[in-house]
Short mmCIF file of C-alpha atoms and ligand atoms in Angstrom, two decimals:
data_model
loop_
_atom_site.label_atom_id
_atom_site.label_comp_id
_atom_site.label_asym_id
_atom_site.label_seq_id
_atom_site.Cartn_x
_atom_site.Cartn_y
_atom_site.Cartn_z
CA UNK A 1 -158.52 -117.28 -225.72
CA UNK A 2 -157.94 -119.11 -222.41
CA UNK A 3 -161.04 -117.26 -221.13
CA UNK A 4 -159.32 -115.89 -218.03
CA UNK A 5 -157.68 -119.24 -217.07
CA UNK A 6 -153.97 -119.76 -216.82
CA UNK A 7 -154.05 -122.85 -219.02
CA UNK A 8 -156.24 -124.32 -221.71
CA UNK A 9 -156.44 -127.32 -219.47
CA UNK A 10 -158.15 -125.27 -216.67
CA UNK A 11 -160.46 -123.73 -219.19
CA UNK A 12 -161.42 -127.17 -220.52
CA UNK A 13 -161.97 -128.52 -216.97
CA UNK A 14 -164.24 -125.56 -216.34
CA UNK A 15 -166.19 -126.26 -219.55
CA UNK A 16 -167.02 -129.81 -218.45
CA UNK A 17 -170.62 -129.20 -217.22
CA UNK A 18 -171.49 -127.58 -220.47
CA UNK A 19 -169.70 -130.19 -222.53
CA UNK A 20 -171.62 -133.01 -220.80
CA UNK A 21 -174.99 -131.09 -221.13
CA UNK A 22 -174.28 -130.58 -224.84
CA UNK A 23 -173.52 -134.23 -225.41
CA UNK A 24 -176.76 -135.28 -223.68
CA UNK A 25 -178.82 -132.51 -225.33
CA UNK A 26 -181.72 -133.69 -227.41
CA UNK A 27 -180.74 -137.29 -226.89
CA UNK A 28 -182.78 -138.21 -223.82
CA UNK A 29 -186.53 -137.82 -224.16
CA UNK A 30 -188.84 -137.15 -221.22
CA UNK A 31 -190.53 -140.44 -221.90
CA UNK A 32 -187.28 -142.14 -221.10
CA UNK A 33 -186.39 -142.99 -224.66
CA UNK A 34 -182.96 -142.36 -226.05
CA UNK A 35 -182.61 -140.75 -229.40
CA UNK A 36 -179.32 -141.44 -231.15
CA UNK A 37 -179.88 -139.97 -234.52
CA UNK A 38 -176.36 -140.51 -235.94
CA UNK A 39 -176.47 -144.21 -235.06
CA UNK A 40 -177.15 -145.94 -238.34
CA UNK A 41 -177.46 -149.33 -236.96
CA UNK A 42 -181.08 -150.53 -236.96
CA UNK A 43 -182.74 -151.62 -233.75
CA UNK A 44 -182.71 -155.15 -235.26
CA UNK A 45 -178.92 -154.95 -235.71
CA UNK A 46 -178.60 -154.02 -232.07
CA UNK A 47 -180.92 -156.75 -231.01
CA UNK A 48 -178.72 -159.29 -232.92
CA UNK A 49 -175.62 -158.30 -231.03
CA UNK A 50 -174.39 -161.03 -228.72
CA UNK A 51 -171.05 -159.48 -227.62
CA UNK A 52 -169.57 -156.03 -227.28
CA UNK A 53 -165.84 -155.16 -227.55
CA UNK A 54 -164.74 -151.64 -226.67
CA UNK A 55 -161.44 -150.54 -228.22
CA UNK A 56 -159.58 -147.32 -227.30
CA UNK A 57 -156.25 -145.97 -226.03
CA UNK A 58 -155.24 -143.90 -223.02
CA UNK A 59 -157.83 -141.83 -221.47
CA UNK A 60 -160.43 -143.00 -224.01
CA UNK A 61 -159.65 -146.56 -222.79
CA UNK A 62 -160.47 -145.51 -219.30
CA UNK A 63 -163.82 -144.27 -220.54
CA UNK A 64 -164.29 -147.65 -222.12
CA UNK A 65 -163.52 -149.41 -218.80
CA UNK A 66 -166.29 -147.41 -217.14
CA UNK A 67 -168.64 -148.20 -220.07
CA UNK A 68 -168.14 -151.96 -219.58
CA UNK A 69 -169.68 -151.76 -216.11
CA UNK A 70 -172.69 -149.79 -217.38
CA UNK A 71 -173.25 -151.89 -220.51
CA UNK A 72 -173.00 -155.27 -218.77
CA UNK A 73 -175.21 -154.12 -215.91
CA UNK A 74 -177.91 -152.59 -217.96
CA UNK A 75 -177.94 -154.93 -220.96
CA UNK A 76 -176.59 -158.30 -219.64
CA UNK A 77 -174.51 -158.43 -222.84
CA UNK A 78 -170.96 -159.65 -222.33
CA UNK A 79 -168.61 -156.69 -222.90
CA UNK A 80 -164.84 -156.64 -223.07
CA UNK A 81 -162.65 -153.59 -223.11
CA UNK A 82 -159.31 -153.78 -224.81
CA UNK A 83 -156.43 -151.49 -225.57
CA UNK A 84 -156.69 -150.83 -229.30
CA UNK A 85 -152.95 -151.47 -229.71
CA UNK A 86 -153.32 -155.04 -228.46
CA UNK A 87 -156.66 -155.90 -229.99
CA UNK A 88 -155.92 -157.30 -233.51
CA UNK A 89 -152.66 -158.98 -232.42
CA UNK A 90 -154.38 -161.64 -230.38
CA UNK A 91 -156.81 -162.63 -233.13
CA UNK A 92 -160.07 -161.84 -231.24
CA UNK A 93 -163.10 -163.88 -232.00
CA UNK A 94 -165.45 -161.62 -234.03
CA UNK A 95 -168.41 -162.04 -236.36
CA UNK A 96 -171.42 -160.02 -237.68
CA UNK A 97 -173.17 -160.22 -234.29
CA UNK A 98 -170.21 -158.52 -232.48
CA UNK A 99 -170.48 -154.84 -231.76
CA UNK A 100 -167.26 -152.91 -231.63
CA UNK A 101 -167.38 -149.56 -229.87
CA UNK A 102 -164.34 -147.49 -230.73
CA UNK A 103 -163.81 -144.47 -228.50
CA UNK A 104 -161.53 -141.66 -229.76
CA UNK A 105 -161.48 -137.95 -229.08
CA UNK A 106 -159.40 -137.14 -232.21
CA UNK A 107 -160.80 -139.86 -234.46
CA UNK A 108 -157.31 -140.20 -235.92
CA UNK A 109 -155.54 -142.47 -233.44
CA UNK A 110 -153.81 -145.07 -235.58
CA UNK A 111 -154.00 -147.93 -233.04
CA UNK A 112 -157.79 -147.51 -232.77
CA UNK A 113 -158.22 -147.19 -236.51
CA UNK A 114 -156.28 -150.41 -237.14
CA UNK A 115 -158.33 -152.19 -234.61
CA UNK A 116 -161.63 -151.22 -236.24
CA UNK A 117 -160.28 -152.13 -239.74
CA UNK A 118 -159.49 -155.58 -238.38
CA UNK A 119 -162.92 -155.83 -236.82
CA UNK A 120 -164.64 -154.81 -240.06
CA UNK A 121 -162.70 -157.49 -242.04
CA UNK A 122 -164.24 -160.03 -239.68
CA UNK A 123 -167.68 -158.47 -240.39
CA UNK A 124 -168.20 -156.96 -236.97
CA UNK A 125 -170.32 -153.81 -236.69
CA UNK A 126 -168.54 -150.67 -235.56
CA UNK A 127 -169.91 -147.78 -233.56
CA UNK A 128 -167.56 -144.87 -233.00
CA UNK A 129 -167.70 -142.44 -230.06
CA UNK A 130 -165.79 -139.46 -231.36
CA UNK A 131 -165.30 -135.72 -230.81
CA UNK A 132 -163.82 -134.64 -234.16
CA UNK A 133 -166.43 -134.33 -236.85
CA UNK A 134 -165.66 -136.17 -240.11
CA UNK A 135 -162.38 -137.63 -238.83
CA UNK A 136 -161.17 -141.01 -240.12
CA UNK A 137 -162.46 -143.35 -237.40
CA UNK A 138 -166.17 -142.18 -237.65
CA UNK A 139 -165.79 -142.21 -241.47
CA UNK A 140 -164.85 -145.86 -241.43
CA UNK A 141 -167.47 -146.91 -238.81
CA UNK A 142 -171.00 -148.13 -239.42
CA UNK A 143 -172.40 -145.61 -237.01
CA UNK A 144 -171.11 -142.72 -234.95
CA UNK A 145 -172.17 -140.95 -231.77
CA UNK A 146 -170.41 -137.60 -231.58
CA UNK A 147 -169.41 -136.16 -228.28
CA UNK A 148 -170.06 -132.49 -228.22
CA UNK A 149 -166.99 -131.38 -226.12
CA UNK A 150 -165.88 -128.73 -228.61
CA UNK A 151 -162.23 -128.47 -229.55
CA UNK A 152 -159.87 -129.80 -226.88
CA UNK A 153 -156.51 -127.80 -227.06
CA UNK A 154 -154.69 -129.03 -224.05
CA UNK A 155 -152.75 -132.26 -224.83
CA UNK A 156 -154.11 -134.00 -221.73
CA UNK A 157 -157.73 -134.98 -222.21
CA UNK A 158 -160.38 -133.77 -219.66
CA UNK A 159 -163.66 -132.49 -221.12
CA UNK A 160 -163.45 -135.06 -223.89
CA UNK A 161 -163.21 -137.79 -221.35
CA UNK A 162 -166.36 -136.57 -219.42
CA UNK A 163 -168.28 -136.46 -222.82
CA UNK A 164 -167.02 -139.92 -223.75
CA UNK A 165 -168.47 -141.15 -220.44
CA UNK A 166 -171.77 -139.42 -221.14
CA UNK A 167 -171.80 -140.93 -224.68
CA UNK A 168 -171.03 -144.39 -223.34
CA UNK A 169 -173.94 -144.14 -220.92
CA UNK A 170 -176.24 -143.18 -223.76
CA UNK A 171 -175.10 -146.16 -225.81
CA UNK A 172 -175.61 -148.46 -222.88
CA UNK A 173 -179.07 -147.07 -222.20
CA UNK A 174 -179.91 -147.24 -225.84
CA UNK A 175 -178.83 -150.95 -226.11
CA UNK A 176 -180.87 -151.71 -222.98
CA UNK A 177 -183.93 -149.89 -224.39
CA UNK A 178 -183.97 -151.56 -227.85
CA UNK A 179 -183.18 -155.01 -226.46
CA UNK A 180 -185.77 -154.83 -223.73
CA UNK A 181 -184.16 -155.60 -220.42
CA UNK A 182 -184.60 -156.85 -217.01
CA UNK A 183 -183.79 -153.55 -215.30
CA UNK A 184 -186.34 -151.33 -217.08
CA UNK A 185 -187.23 -149.32 -213.92
CA UNK A 186 -183.63 -148.75 -213.01
CA UNK A 187 -182.77 -147.64 -216.61
CA UNK A 188 -185.62 -145.01 -216.52
CA UNK A 189 -184.25 -143.70 -213.21
CA UNK A 190 -180.68 -143.48 -214.71
CA UNK A 191 -182.02 -141.35 -217.59
CA UNK A 192 -183.23 -138.78 -215.03
CA UNK A 193 -180.04 -139.05 -212.98
CA UNK A 194 -177.84 -138.58 -216.05
CA UNK A 195 -179.62 -135.28 -216.77
CA UNK A 196 -178.72 -134.11 -213.33
CA UNK A 197 -175.00 -134.77 -213.84
CA UNK A 198 -173.88 -131.45 -215.51
CA UNK A 199 -175.09 -129.66 -212.33
CA UNK A 200 -173.19 -132.08 -210.13
CA UNK A 201 -169.95 -131.49 -212.08
CA UNK A 202 -170.50 -127.81 -211.61
CA UNK A 203 -170.88 -128.34 -207.86
CA UNK A 204 -167.54 -130.16 -207.76
CA UNK A 205 -165.81 -127.33 -209.64
CA UNK A 206 -166.97 -124.88 -207.08
CA UNK A 207 -165.08 -126.70 -204.32
CA UNK A 208 -161.68 -127.11 -205.86
CA UNK A 209 -159.69 -124.54 -203.80
CA UNK A 210 -158.58 -127.07 -201.12
CA UNK A 211 -157.39 -129.32 -203.93
CA UNK A 212 -155.11 -126.51 -205.27
CA UNK A 213 -153.62 -126.14 -201.78
CA UNK A 214 -153.12 -129.91 -201.46
CA UNK A 215 -151.38 -129.96 -204.87
CA UNK A 216 -148.73 -127.49 -203.58
CA UNK A 217 -148.21 -129.69 -200.47
CA UNK A 218 -147.63 -132.92 -202.31
CA UNK A 219 -145.83 -131.55 -205.46
CA UNK A 220 -142.44 -132.85 -204.33
CA UNK A 221 -143.62 -136.46 -203.64
CA UNK A 222 -141.59 -139.19 -205.24
CA UNK A 223 -144.68 -141.24 -206.14
CA UNK A 224 -148.47 -140.94 -205.87
CA UNK A 225 -150.75 -143.98 -205.80
CA UNK A 226 -154.40 -144.11 -206.71
CA UNK A 227 -156.88 -146.77 -205.58
CA UNK A 228 -160.44 -147.53 -206.57
CA UNK A 229 -162.94 -150.34 -206.91
CA UNK A 230 -165.62 -151.00 -209.61
CA UNK A 231 -165.96 -147.83 -211.73
CA UNK A 232 -163.59 -146.19 -209.27
CA UNK A 233 -160.82 -148.35 -210.59
CA UNK A 234 -160.65 -146.74 -214.09
CA UNK A 235 -160.96 -143.38 -212.32
CA UNK A 236 -157.89 -144.28 -210.32
CA UNK A 237 -156.07 -145.26 -213.52
CA UNK A 238 -157.09 -141.92 -215.16
CA UNK A 239 -155.90 -139.96 -212.16
CA UNK A 240 -152.61 -141.67 -212.34
CA UNK A 241 -152.32 -141.16 -216.09
CA UNK A 242 -153.01 -137.40 -215.75
CA UNK A 243 -150.37 -137.11 -213.10
CA UNK A 244 -147.75 -138.96 -215.19
CA UNK A 245 -148.45 -136.95 -218.26
CA UNK A 246 -148.48 -133.50 -216.69
CA UNK A 247 -146.29 -133.74 -213.61
CA UNK A 248 -143.77 -136.31 -214.86
CA UNK A 249 -144.14 -138.08 -211.58
CA UNK A 250 -144.38 -141.77 -210.86
CA UNK A 251 -148.12 -142.48 -210.36
CA UNK A 252 -149.99 -145.71 -210.44
CA UNK A 253 -153.59 -146.70 -210.21
CA UNK A 254 -154.68 -149.97 -208.66
CA UNK A 255 -157.89 -151.88 -208.05
CA UNK A 256 -158.20 -151.39 -204.30
CA UNK A 257 -158.59 -155.08 -203.77
CA UNK A 258 -155.28 -155.82 -205.46
CA UNK A 259 -153.25 -153.75 -202.98
CA UNK A 260 -152.70 -156.67 -200.56
CA UNK A 261 -151.45 -158.78 -203.50
CA UNK A 262 -148.33 -156.76 -203.95
CA UNK A 263 -148.62 -152.98 -204.40
CA UNK A 264 -149.07 -152.27 -200.66
CA UNK A 265 -145.28 -152.83 -200.38
CA UNK A 266 -144.79 -149.54 -202.21
CA UNK A 267 -146.30 -147.56 -199.35
CA UNK A 268 -143.82 -145.73 -197.25
CA UNK A 269 -144.12 -142.93 -194.66
CA UNK A 270 -145.91 -140.01 -196.28
CA UNK A 271 -146.72 -141.61 -199.73
CA UNK A 272 -149.86 -139.89 -200.95
CA UNK A 273 -152.54 -142.34 -201.79
CA UNK A 274 -155.66 -141.01 -203.53
CA UNK A 275 -158.69 -143.20 -202.65
CA UNK A 276 -161.79 -143.09 -204.81
CA UNK A 277 -164.59 -144.23 -202.54
CA UNK A 278 -167.79 -145.81 -203.88
CA UNK A 279 -171.13 -144.57 -202.68
CA UNK A 280 -172.23 -146.16 -199.40
CA UNK A 281 -175.73 -146.36 -200.91
CA UNK A 282 -176.47 -149.15 -203.34
CA UNK A 283 -173.44 -151.35 -203.00
CA UNK A 284 -172.58 -150.91 -199.33
CA UNK A 285 -170.20 -153.92 -199.21
CA UNK A 286 -167.93 -152.39 -201.78
CA UNK A 287 -167.87 -149.11 -199.92
CA UNK A 288 -166.89 -150.77 -196.61
CA UNK A 289 -164.08 -152.71 -198.31
CA UNK A 290 -162.63 -149.51 -199.72
CA UNK A 291 -162.81 -147.97 -196.27
CA UNK A 292 -160.84 -150.96 -194.95
CA UNK A 293 -158.30 -150.44 -197.79
CA UNK A 294 -157.94 -146.80 -196.67
CA UNK A 295 -157.32 -147.93 -193.08
CA UNK A 296 -154.68 -150.42 -194.23
CA UNK A 297 -152.60 -147.91 -196.33
CA UNK A 298 -152.86 -145.34 -193.54
CA UNK A 299 -151.61 -147.87 -190.94
CA UNK A 300 -148.52 -148.19 -193.15
CA UNK A 301 -147.85 -144.48 -193.23
CA UNK A 302 -149.68 -143.32 -196.29
CA UNK A 303 -151.02 -139.82 -196.48
CA UNK A 304 -154.65 -140.46 -197.50
CA UNK A 305 -156.48 -138.22 -199.93
CA UNK A 306 -160.02 -139.44 -199.92
CA UNK A 307 -162.64 -138.68 -202.60
CA UNK A 308 -166.04 -139.48 -201.03
CA UNK A 309 -169.75 -138.72 -201.31
CA UNK A 310 -171.28 -136.02 -199.20
CA UNK A 311 -172.62 -137.54 -196.04
CA UNK A 312 -170.29 -140.49 -196.05
CA UNK A 313 -168.99 -140.17 -192.39
CA UNK A 314 -167.33 -143.57 -192.36
CA UNK A 315 -164.25 -142.24 -194.14
CA UNK A 316 -163.73 -139.27 -191.90
CA UNK A 317 -161.41 -140.89 -189.28
CA UNK A 318 -158.97 -142.13 -191.95
CA UNK A 319 -158.81 -139.19 -194.33
CA UNK A 320 -155.84 -136.90 -194.07
CA UNK A 321 -157.48 -134.87 -196.82
CA UNK A 322 -161.13 -135.24 -197.61
CA UNK A 323 -162.63 -134.08 -200.96
CA UNK A 324 -166.43 -134.25 -201.15
CA UNK A 325 -168.45 -135.03 -204.27
CA UNK A 326 -172.23 -134.92 -204.60
CA UNK A 327 -174.32 -138.09 -204.15
CA UNK A 328 -174.53 -139.94 -207.40
CA UNK A 329 -175.62 -143.38 -208.52
CA UNK A 330 -172.59 -145.68 -208.54
CA UNK A 331 -172.23 -146.20 -212.27
CA UNK A 332 -172.41 -142.49 -213.10
CA UNK A 333 -169.97 -141.51 -210.29
CA UNK A 334 -166.87 -141.18 -212.50
CA UNK A 335 -168.34 -138.02 -213.98
CA UNK A 336 -167.77 -136.35 -210.63
CA UNK A 337 -164.95 -138.30 -208.94
CA UNK A 338 -162.39 -137.76 -211.75
CA UNK A 339 -162.76 -133.96 -211.69
CA UNK A 340 -160.66 -133.41 -208.50
CA UNK A 341 -158.03 -135.75 -210.01
CA UNK A 342 -157.79 -133.61 -213.10
CA UNK A 343 -157.40 -130.45 -210.96
CA UNK A 344 -154.88 -132.18 -208.79
CA UNK A 345 -152.64 -133.20 -211.72
CA UNK A 346 -152.91 -129.81 -213.36
CA UNK A 347 -152.00 -127.94 -210.21
CA UNK A 348 -149.12 -130.25 -209.33
CA UNK A 349 -147.71 -129.82 -212.75
CA UNK A 350 -148.04 -126.00 -212.50
CA UNK A 351 -146.34 -126.11 -209.04
CA UNK A 352 -143.43 -128.10 -210.60
CA UNK A 353 -143.09 -125.47 -213.32
CA UNK A 354 -144.16 -127.77 -216.17
CA UNK A 355 -145.89 -126.85 -219.40
CA UNK A 356 -149.45 -127.91 -218.52
CA UNK A 357 -150.91 -127.60 -221.95
CA UNK A 358 -147.98 -129.08 -223.87
CA UNK A 359 -146.34 -131.82 -221.75
CA UNK A 360 -142.98 -133.09 -222.97
CA UNK A 361 -142.86 -136.02 -225.39
CA UNK A 362 -146.62 -136.03 -226.08
CA UNK A 363 -148.80 -135.14 -229.05
CA UNK A 364 -152.46 -134.41 -229.17
CA UNK A 365 -153.17 -136.97 -231.74
CA UNK A 366 -151.09 -140.15 -232.16
CA UNK A 367 -151.18 -141.02 -235.86
CA UNK A 368 -148.56 -143.73 -235.80
CA UNK A 369 -148.96 -147.31 -234.51
C1 F6R B 1 -154.45 -138.55 -222.23
C2 F6R B 1 -154.64 -138.51 -223.58
C3 F6R B 1 -154.32 -139.77 -224.45
C4 F6R B 1 -155.46 -140.03 -225.42
C5 F6R B 1 -155.11 -141.22 -226.26
C6 F6R B 1 -156.28 -141.52 -227.24
O1 F6R B 1 -154.71 -137.35 -221.56
O2 F6R B 1 -155.02 -137.53 -224.15
O3 F6R B 1 -154.12 -140.84 -223.58
O4 F6R B 1 -156.64 -140.28 -224.61
O5 F6R B 1 -153.95 -140.89 -227.07
O6 F6R B 1 -156.59 -140.47 -228.02
P1 F6R B 1 -157.94 -140.40 -228.91
O7 F6R B 1 -159.08 -140.35 -227.89
O8 F6R B 1 -157.81 -139.11 -229.68
O9 F6R B 1 -158.05 -141.64 -229.69
#
């Protein structure tokens, strides 16, 4: 049942290219239109939206953080991301022109459900991105876009996360399309690039052997830090969350630019720091800043584990371990950069003798607030 893998988690990591392809299937037309048949909000409803809130928990929240970058960039709509458990307690400003995007693999997470109930009481429209057909959150939403990850058995979310990213990109592109936007050319190009992503995820999976070896080398570390910028920041948070859940190690993700405001004090001789490097193409300034951050942590003794695009030679002098990912437009990069972090956490947990599929103290679906 694990299809030749030692753990469900490894099986599900391996299924990611297919899961992403299935989630995109039939939803992107060659003409560059986006077909979202399960979204029962009219184009007019979507044109009336003046603000987007994304609510979710845990890994799904990290998908939402990535979605914020895509939605704001493509649609110019203001978009906030909020932990579902915090949302209703601060009395958010909502009305019928607010679009709530609730992201949940299980569709049963109580914190997320309570957030959408609160939003609906204020007349906001709710669009759910969900993996479990017919679960409570999609039933209570105005519209739903299902991710087609298939059942996720391992407690730690992997393939559901990648499909949530894919679904978020679709929603962003759809909003941009119906609202008519400034970046029409760019959006058309993204549609094509999105279709190429399953193949790129597959390419990453084929090069994971050195990550397994690295996992054995750092399995006894006291703490592992993760840094990233822009969409690399939620990827850093997700890498740290996977490691906490599975390896029971101290792990923290930071926005790379925040390091100098405090966290850099944590770095000691040999501390592993995983650095998610943005593409040098597109936003070169951001890339160069992250390269400086890598130099800074290394100068303080960090053991640097660098996730960088093929052909990015600038990182080479500062990488103790270099993990390559295929060239990808910046906003789509999380689909490839998170994969080595999933494998790393899984293999560190295995090296420490932990139960990878059923980590202690965790449940697959959290139905209490
Ligand atoms: C992490 C993980 C959790 C869930 C969170 C939300 O690996 O699985 O953080 O992402 O509990 O769950 P859903 O997406 O079902 O609402």
